[in-house]
Amino acid sequence: MPRATIGRMDKMRQLRLAKDAMDRDWADPGLDLEAVAAHAGYSRYHFIRAFKEAYGETPGQYLTHRRIERAEDLLRTANLTVTEICHLVGFSSLGTFSARFKAWTGLTRASTARRTPPAAPRSSPAATPCSGPADSAPRRPPRAPQFRRSGVTGPLPTVAGQADTAPTQEHAMIKGLAIATVWVLDQDRAKEFYTQKLGLEVRTDMTMGEGGMRWLTVGSPGQPDVELTLMVPGGGAMDPESAEMIKKLVAKGALGAGVLTTDDIHGDYAKLKERGVEFLQEPQERPYGTEALFRDDSGNWFSFTQPREGGLDLDQNWSC
C-alpha cells in the first residue's frame, strides 16, 4: 500500500477516535476541545481544521449538536426541569444552553416539549446511557462471533396492489443469506483484523484472473454457510467517483456493517478489548439483548450482541 494512503487511513482513524469520544462522552461537561483533540493526537488548532475537513463541521459544533439532540429527547419524554436537562446533557450554563438550543433548532424549549412524535435519532452508532446494572456472571473464554440470521417464519407482508395471499414457507425462493459485503480500505489490514482480533477464519483469498479483483472472504468457524466479503470499493463494476465516495464514508466511520452475536457478551467484550478492538460502547441492556459497539480497522461499526432469551423485552420503558 502506498505510504500516502496509509497516512490518510491513520489520520482518519485518529479523527474517528475523537468523534467516538464525543459520541460516547457528550454528557461530560469536562469534555472540552483540548480533551477531544488529545484523543486524536492533534494540537488544538490543527485538530479543528482536520475535523471540519473530514466531517463538515467543527468539533465544537458537532458536540453541541449531539447535546442538543439529547436535550430535545429529554424535553419530550422526561419529567425533568429545563435546568436539570441543561446539566444532564453537559451544559454548565442555562443561558448558554437556551441560546444554543434556539440557534440550533429554531424553537423554544417549551415548544419542543409539546412537539410529537420524537425526532429520529442520528445515524451515529454511539448509544445513550440507559444500561442496567453490569452483569457479574463469571466470564468464559471468547468464541468467534456469529452472524445473526433469520429465515421466513410466516406470511410475507402484503404490498399495496398485490394479492392478499403470500407465499408460504415451503414456497420461499430465498433460502438464506450466504455472502455479505463489507467495504474496507485495505484488504491485508482487514484480513489481519478480522482473523487475529475477531477470531474469524479465512474462507477464500484469491485473485480473479491476471491482475484481477482479489476475492477475500471470512466467516465464523461455527457458521460455515455465511461469509463476509472484505472488498475495497472500485473495480470494473463501480465508477471511480462512486468508489471514492464509499471510501470516504468508510473512513469517516459513517457505515454500519451489521450485527455479530455471542453467548458471553461480557467475557468476549473483555477479551476483544485485550486484543486491541476499539469499542464505542461497553455492554448495555437493550430490548433485544445486551449490546456493545465496536469499529473495524477501516472504520465500519458493528453491533456485538448477546440476544435476549425469550426474544424482545417490551415490558420495560426503553426510551432514554
Short mmCIF file of C-alpha atoms in Angstrom, two decimals:
data_model
loop_
_atom_site.label_atom_id
_atom_site.label_comp_id
_atom_site.label_asym_id
_atom_site.label_seq_id
_atom_site.Cartn_x
_atom_site.Cartn_y
_atom_site.Cartn_z
CA MET A 1 0.00 0.00 0.00
CA PRO A 2 1.36 3.48 -0.82
CA ARG A 3 2.74 5.36 2.16
CA ALA A 4 0.43 8.32 1.49
CA THR A 5 -2.64 6.04 1.64
CA ILE A 6 -1.51 4.56 4.95
CA GLY A 7 -1.04 8.10 6.27
CA ARG A 8 -4.59 9.09 5.29
CA MET A 9 -6.04 5.96 6.91
CA ASP A 10 -4.16 6.63 10.14
CA LYS A 11 -5.29 10.27 10.11
CA MET A 12 -8.95 9.27 9.73
CA ARG A 13 -8.60 6.66 12.45
CA GLN A 14 -7.36 9.33 14.87
CA LEU A 15 -10.21 11.66 13.93
CA ARG A 16 -12.71 8.81 14.41
CA LEU A 17 -11.34 8.25 17.92
CA ALA A 18 -12.09 11.89 18.72
CA LYS A 19 -15.56 11.74 17.19
CA ASP A 20 -16.28 8.50 19.05
CA ALA A 21 -15.23 10.19 22.30
CA MET A 22 -17.80 12.92 21.70
CA ASP A 23 -20.47 10.37 20.77
CA ARG A 24 -19.72 8.43 23.94
CA ASP A 25 -18.99 11.18 26.50
CA TRP A 26 -21.07 14.12 25.25
CA ALA A 27 -22.76 14.44 28.68
CA ASP A 28 -19.42 15.08 30.42
CA PRO A 29 -19.09 18.85 30.99
CA GLY A 30 -15.33 18.36 31.18
CA LEU A 31 -15.18 17.15 27.58
CA ASP A 32 -13.73 20.31 26.07
CA LEU A 33 -11.81 20.88 22.85
CA GLU A 34 -8.44 20.16 24.45
CA ALA A 35 -9.64 16.79 25.75
CA VAL A 36 -11.16 15.82 22.40
CA ALA A 37 -8.04 16.89 20.47
CA ALA A 38 -5.97 14.71 22.81
CA HIS A 39 -7.98 11.67 21.68
CA ALA A 40 -6.90 12.40 18.11
CA GLY A 41 -3.29 13.22 18.96
CA TYR A 42 -3.59 16.68 17.40
CA SER A 43 -2.85 20.19 18.56
CA ARG A 44 -5.97 22.26 19.22
CA TYR A 45 -5.95 24.32 16.02
CA HIS A 46 -4.75 21.57 13.70
CA PHE A 47 -7.49 19.34 15.09
CA ILE A 48 -10.22 21.92 14.36
CA ARG A 49 -9.12 22.21 10.72
CA ALA A 50 -8.74 18.46 10.21
CA PHE A 51 -12.07 17.59 11.84
CA LYS A 52 -14.01 20.15 9.81
CA GLU A 53 -12.36 18.96 6.61
CA ALA A 54 -13.43 15.38 7.36
CA TYR A 55 -16.91 15.89 8.87
CA GLY A 56 -18.10 19.26 7.57
CA GLU A 57 -18.37 20.97 10.96
CA THR A 58 -16.03 21.95 13.76
CA PRO A 59 -15.65 19.71 16.83
CA GLY A 60 -17.46 22.30 18.93
CA GLN A 61 -20.40 22.38 16.52
CA TYR A 62 -20.59 18.58 16.43
CA LEU A 63 -20.54 18.26 20.23
CA THR A 64 -23.21 20.95 20.59
CA HIS A 65 -25.34 19.15 18.01
CA ARG A 66 -25.10 15.87 19.94
CA ARG A 67 -26.05 17.58 23.23
CA ILE A 68 -28.99 19.50 21.76
CA GLU A 69 -30.38 16.34 20.15
CA ARG A 70 -30.31 14.60 23.52
CA ALA A 71 -31.93 17.61 25.18
CA GLU A 72 -34.77 17.51 22.62
CA ASP A 73 -35.45 13.87 23.52
CA LEU A 74 -35.44 14.61 27.26
CA LEU A 75 -37.72 17.64 26.89
CA ARG A 76 -40.29 15.44 25.19
CA THR A 77 -40.06 12.32 27.33
CA ALA A 78 -38.56 13.06 30.76
CA ASN A 79 -40.25 14.61 33.79
CA LEU A 80 -37.31 16.93 34.46
CA THR A 81 -36.86 20.67 34.73
CA VAL A 82 -35.08 22.58 31.98
CA THR A 83 -32.21 23.29 34.39
CA GLU A 84 -31.82 19.58 35.17
CA ILE A 85 -31.78 18.73 31.46
CA CYS A 86 -29.27 21.50 30.80
CA HIS A 87 -26.79 19.91 33.20
CA LEU A 88 -27.58 16.32 32.18
CA VAL A 89 -26.56 16.97 28.57
CA GLY A 90 -23.27 18.64 29.51
CA PHE A 91 -24.00 22.38 29.63
CA SER A 92 -22.92 24.30 32.73
CA SER A 93 -24.87 27.48 31.94
CA LEU A 94 -28.64 27.64 31.42
CA GLY A 95 -28.24 30.81 29.38
CA THR A 96 -25.74 29.16 27.01
CA PHE A 97 -27.96 26.10 26.73
CA SER A 98 -31.02 28.20 25.88
CA ALA A 99 -29.18 30.25 23.26
CA ARG A 100 -27.57 27.21 21.61
CA PHE A 101 -30.85 25.30 21.67
CA LYS A 102 -32.76 28.05 19.89
CA ALA A 103 -29.94 28.71 17.41
CA TRP A 104 -29.72 25.03 16.50
CA THR A 105 -33.40 24.09 16.40
CA GLY A 106 -35.13 27.42 15.79
CA LEU A 107 -37.51 26.50 18.62
CA THR A 108 -38.01 27.47 22.22
CA ARG A 109 -37.70 24.80 24.87
CA ALA A 110 -41.44 24.86 25.62
CA SER A 111 -42.45 24.34 22.01
CA THR A 112 -40.07 21.42 21.71
CA ALA A 113 -41.64 19.76 24.75
CA ARG A 114 -45.03 19.92 23.03
CA ARG A 115 -43.87 18.50 19.71
CA THR A 116 -44.66 14.88 18.84
CA PRO A 117 -43.53 12.40 17.75
CA PRO A 118 -39.84 12.43 18.78
CA ALA A 119 -37.36 13.12 16.06
CA ALA A 120 -35.46 10.18 14.56
CA PRO A 121 -32.06 9.61 16.18
CA ARG A 122 -28.79 10.36 14.44
CA SER A 123 -27.16 7.59 12.47
CA SER A 124 -24.29 7.57 14.93
CA PRO A 125 -23.59 4.20 16.50
CA ALA A 126 -22.98 5.64 19.92
CA ALA A 127 -25.82 4.88 22.32
CA THR A 128 -27.38 6.87 25.12
CA PRO A 129 -26.51 5.92 28.71
CA CYS A 130 -29.51 3.78 29.65
CA SER A 131 -27.96 0.48 30.55
CA GLY A 132 -28.87 -1.53 33.60
CA PRO A 133 -26.50 -2.90 36.25
CA ALA A 134 -23.39 -4.62 34.96
CA ASP A 135 -23.60 -8.38 34.68
CA SER A 136 -21.48 -10.05 37.35
CA ALA A 137 -21.68 -13.56 35.90
CA PRO A 138 -18.40 -15.49 35.54
CA ARG A 139 -16.58 -14.80 32.30
CA ARG A 140 -15.72 -17.56 29.88
CA PRO A 141 -13.12 -17.67 27.09
CA PRO A 142 -14.28 -15.87 23.91
CA ARG A 143 -15.52 -17.67 20.86
CA ALA A 144 -15.78 -16.42 17.31
CA PRO A 145 -18.82 -14.17 16.84
CA GLN A 146 -21.81 -15.50 14.93
CA PHE A 147 -23.69 -13.63 12.25
CA ARG A 148 -27.36 -13.06 13.01
CA ARG A 149 -29.69 -14.71 10.53
CA SER A 150 -33.40 -15.12 10.26
CA GLY A 151 -35.45 -17.18 7.84
CA VAL A 152 -39.01 -16.73 6.67
CA THR A 153 -41.22 -17.80 9.55
CA GLY A 154 -44.63 -16.74 8.34
CA PRO A 155 -46.54 -14.97 5.57
CA LEU A 156 -44.70 -12.13 3.87
CA PRO A 157 -46.19 -8.61 4.24
CA THR A 158 -48.62 -7.61 1.53
CA VAL A 159 -47.68 -4.73 -0.76
CA ALA A 160 -50.44 -2.38 -1.88
CA GLY A 161 -51.88 -3.51 -5.19
CA GLN A 162 -50.82 -7.13 -4.76
CA ALA A 163 -52.97 -10.07 -3.84
CA ASP A 164 -53.51 -10.65 -0.12
CA THR A 165 -52.18 -14.18 -0.37
CA ALA A 166 -48.46 -14.55 0.33
CA PRO A 167 -46.12 -17.46 -0.35
CA THR A 168 -45.81 -19.96 2.46
CA GLN A 169 -42.56 -21.18 3.96
CA GLU A 170 -42.49 -24.11 1.51
CA HIS A 171 -42.63 -21.77 -1.49
CA ALA A 172 -39.96 -19.29 -0.39
CA MET A 173 -37.44 -18.80 -3.19
CA ILE A 174 -34.75 -17.20 -1.00
CA LYS A 175 -33.41 -19.75 1.47
CA GLY A 176 -30.96 -17.60 3.42
CA LEU A 177 -28.02 -15.21 3.38
CA ALA A 178 -24.75 -16.65 2.10
CA ILE A 179 -22.41 -13.69 1.47
CA ALA A 180 -22.46 -10.06 2.63
CA THR A 181 -20.02 -7.35 1.54
CA VAL A 182 -18.06 -5.23 4.00
CA TRP A 183 -16.27 -2.29 2.36
CA VAL A 184 -12.71 -1.94 3.65
CA LEU A 185 -9.84 0.40 2.86
CA ASP A 186 -7.07 -2.20 2.74
CA GLN A 187 -7.61 -5.93 2.39
CA ASP A 188 -4.38 -7.05 4.06
CA ARG A 189 -5.07 -4.97 7.16
CA ALA A 190 -8.71 -6.05 7.17
CA LYS A 191 -7.72 -9.71 6.89
CA GLU A 192 -5.45 -9.34 9.91
CA PHE A 193 -8.15 -7.56 11.94
CA TYR A 194 -10.97 -9.99 11.20
CA THR A 195 -8.89 -13.11 11.78
CA GLN A 196 -6.38 -12.19 14.50
CA LYS A 197 -8.59 -9.85 16.53
CA LEU A 198 -12.14 -11.07 15.88
CA GLY A 199 -11.22 -14.73 15.53
CA LEU A 200 -12.90 -15.34 12.17
CA GLU A 201 -11.38 -17.73 9.64
CA VAL A 202 -10.36 -17.08 6.03
CA ARG A 203 -12.67 -18.90 3.63
CA THR A 204 -11.30 -17.66 0.30
CA ASP A 205 -8.34 -15.49 -0.70
CA MET A 206 -7.70 -15.49 -4.42
CA THR A 207 -7.20 -13.19 -7.40
CA MET A 208 -9.74 -13.40 -10.21
CA GLY A 209 -7.57 -13.69 -13.31
CA GLU A 210 -4.35 -11.90 -14.23
CA GLY A 211 -4.27 -8.65 -12.26
CA GLY A 212 -7.96 -9.01 -11.46
CA MET A 213 -10.06 -8.45 -8.37
CA ARG A 214 -8.99 -10.01 -5.10
CA TRP A 215 -11.79 -12.14 -3.63
CA LEU A 216 -11.28 -12.27 0.14
CA THR A 217 -13.92 -13.78 2.41
CA VAL A 218 -14.00 -14.61 6.12
CA GLY A 219 -16.52 -16.32 8.37
CA SER A 220 -17.25 -17.65 11.81
CA PRO A 221 -15.95 -21.20 12.41
CA GLY A 222 -19.36 -22.11 13.81
CA GLN A 223 -21.32 -20.81 10.85
CA PRO A 224 -19.89 -22.32 7.65
CA ASP A 225 -22.72 -21.22 5.36
CA VAL A 226 -22.30 -17.44 5.87
CA GLU A 227 -19.31 -15.34 4.74
CA LEU A 228 -18.23 -11.71 4.76
CA THR A 229 -16.51 -10.41 1.64
CA LEU A 230 -13.85 -7.85 2.54
CA MET A 231 -13.90 -5.65 -0.54
CA VAL A 232 -12.12 -2.43 -1.46
CA PRO A 233 -14.52 -0.09 -3.32
CA GLY A 234 -13.71 0.15 -7.01
CA GLY A 235 -13.08 -2.15 -9.93
CA GLY A 236 -14.95 -2.62 -13.18
CA ALA A 237 -18.42 -2.65 -11.63
CA MET A 238 -18.03 0.75 -9.93
CA ASP A 239 -17.02 4.11 -11.35
CA PRO A 240 -14.08 5.91 -9.67
CA GLU A 241 -16.27 8.72 -8.29
CA SER A 242 -18.63 6.31 -6.53
CA ALA A 243 -15.70 4.28 -5.19
CA GLU A 244 -14.12 7.40 -3.71
CA MET A 245 -17.42 8.39 -2.07
CA ILE A 246 -17.73 4.99 -0.40
CA LYS A 247 -14.12 5.11 0.78
CA LYS A 248 -14.73 8.49 2.40
CA LEU A 249 -17.86 7.25 4.15
CA VAL A 250 -15.99 4.21 5.49
CA ALA A 251 -13.05 6.30 6.66
CA LYS A 252 -15.37 8.77 8.40
CA GLY A 253 -16.96 5.92 10.33
CA ALA A 254 -20.41 6.54 8.87
CA LEU A 255 -21.22 2.97 7.80
CA GLY A 256 -22.53 0.17 9.98
CA ALA A 257 -21.74 -3.32 8.72
CA GLY A 258 -24.10 -5.49 10.74
CA VAL A 259 -24.63 -7.45 13.96
CA LEU A 260 -22.30 -10.13 15.34
CA THR A 261 -23.67 -12.31 18.13
CA THR A 262 -22.17 -14.07 21.12
CA ASP A 263 -23.41 -16.06 24.11
CA ASP A 264 -20.99 -14.42 26.57
CA ILE A 265 -21.06 -10.69 25.90
CA HIS A 266 -19.12 -9.60 28.98
CA GLY A 267 -16.38 -12.19 28.70
CA ASP A 268 -15.93 -11.76 24.96
CA TYR A 269 -16.05 -7.98 25.23
CA ALA A 270 -13.17 -8.08 27.71
CA LYS A 271 -11.13 -10.44 25.53
CA LEU A 272 -11.64 -8.39 22.36
CA LYS A 273 -10.57 -5.23 24.19
CA GLU A 274 -7.40 -7.03 25.24
CA ARG A 275 -6.74 -7.80 21.58
CA GLY A 276 -6.98 -4.11 20.69
CA VAL A 277 -10.52 -3.89 19.28
CA GLU A 278 -11.80 -0.31 19.62
CA PHE A 279 -15.21 -0.27 21.31
CA LEU A 280 -17.58 2.67 21.04
CA GLN A 281 -19.85 1.35 23.77
CA GLU A 282 -19.45 -1.13 26.58
CA PRO A 283 -22.15 -3.79 27.01
CA GLN A 284 -25.53 -2.24 27.75
CA GLU A 285 -29.02 -3.65 28.13
CA ARG A 286 -31.33 -3.23 25.15
CA PRO A 287 -34.82 -4.62 24.35
CA TYR A 288 -33.23 -7.26 22.12
CA GLY A 289 -30.34 -8.24 24.41
CA THR A 290 -27.03 -6.96 25.75
CA GLU A 291 -25.13 -4.93 23.17
CA ALA A 292 -21.67 -3.44 22.73
CA LEU A 293 -20.46 -1.48 19.68
CA PHE A 294 -17.03 -1.61 18.04
CA ARG A 295 -15.25 -0.48 14.88
CA ASP A 296 -13.12 -2.48 12.49
CA ASP A 297 -9.74 -1.21 11.28
CA SER A 298 -11.32 0.67 8.36
CA GLY A 299 -13.97 2.47 10.40
CA ASN A 300 -17.09 0.29 9.95
CA TRP A 301 -19.06 -0.13 13.15
CA PHE A 302 -20.64 -3.38 14.30
CA SER A 303 -23.19 -4.26 16.94
CA PHE A 304 -21.81 -7.05 19.15
CA THR A 305 -24.84 -8.55 20.87
CA GLN A 306 -25.88 -11.36 23.15
CA PRO A 307 -29.56 -11.87 22.17
CA ARG A 308 -32.11 -11.78 24.96
CA GLU A 309 -33.55 -15.17 25.89
CA GLY A 310 -37.22 -15.25 25.05
CA GLY A 311 -36.98 -12.50 22.43
CA LEU A 312 -37.73 -8.80 22.74
CA ASP A 313 -38.46 -7.35 26.16
CA LEU A 314 -41.28 -4.87 25.54
CA ASP A 315 -42.43 -4.63 29.17
CA GLN A 316 -39.84 -2.04 30.21
CA ASN A 317 -39.71 1.62 29.21
CA TRP A 318 -36.63 1.67 26.96
CA SER A 319 -36.89 5.32 25.94
CA CYS A 320 -33.80 7.01 27.29
#
